[in-house]
């Protein structure tokens, strides 16, 4: 795979280039080689024959989507709300897969001190100036290229057997008696869509959360 080309594609998709985006490409590259998948263009995503199972919803996941072609929308991306830098790639034919995991600490050594300082100020504290934001984005771009070459020994690579996961079912629509909108039949309760019922789940920055009376429930960590 041409990782440099993938990083360019990923930047377009993700809106910026950043280390974890590139890490998502590197981790996918290792997983695909291990599973002997030549490229994302094997048509795998249409048939859902290969699944990418991610364990976080950060920038890394966008790198995985671009590199593997397994996306949120084509139902080949499975999200486990575990908060780990890990990807499992698995074939449906035998449910044999490979899980690649990497410690955040191992990645940090590829960041220079200035990038870490700026990350804290611009992203964590959201208090950077526009010059600092520009400087961070230039540093990120540089680190992204380094990420593509992280040696395999930095990753934990293991063969795994995955419990079968159903293919995306095709359901008929029904209609909500309150808002009048059509809605997938599995997402209607007592004639109301879940939005009108006020009780539903959502993926937000911290992971999967429950909304009750249309308000995010207090999350106990
Ligand atoms: Zn990013
Ligand atoms: Zn409704």
PDB file of N, CA and C and ligand atoms in Angstrom, residues 14 16 18 59, ligand 1:
ATOM      1  N   UNK A  14     -10.397  13.803   6.926  1.00  0.00           N
ATOM      2  CA  UNK A  14     -10.386  14.118   8.358  1.00  0.00           C
ATOM      3  C   UNK A  14     -10.352  15.626   8.632  1.00  0.00           C
ATOM      4  N   UNK A  16      -7.712  17.561   8.736  1.00  0.00           N
ATOM      5  CA  UNK A  16      -6.342  17.967   9.051  1.00  0.00           C
ATOM      6  C   UNK A  16      -5.467  16.722   9.125  1.00  0.00           C
ATOM      7  N   UNK A  18      -2.812  14.700  11.344  1.00  0.00           N
ATOM      8  CA  UNK A  18      -2.377  14.643  12.739  1.00  0.00           C
ATOM      9  C   UNK A  18      -1.791  13.262  13.045  1.00  0.00           C
ATOM     10  N   UNK A  59      -9.003  10.334  16.335  1.00  0.00           N
ATOM     11  CA  UNK A  59      -8.489  10.530  14.973  1.00  0.00           C
ATOM     12  C   UNK A  59      -8.049   9.215  14.324  1.00  0.00           C
TER      13      UNK A  59
HETATM   14 ZN1  LIG B   1      -6.955  14.533  14.033  1.00  0.00          ZN
END
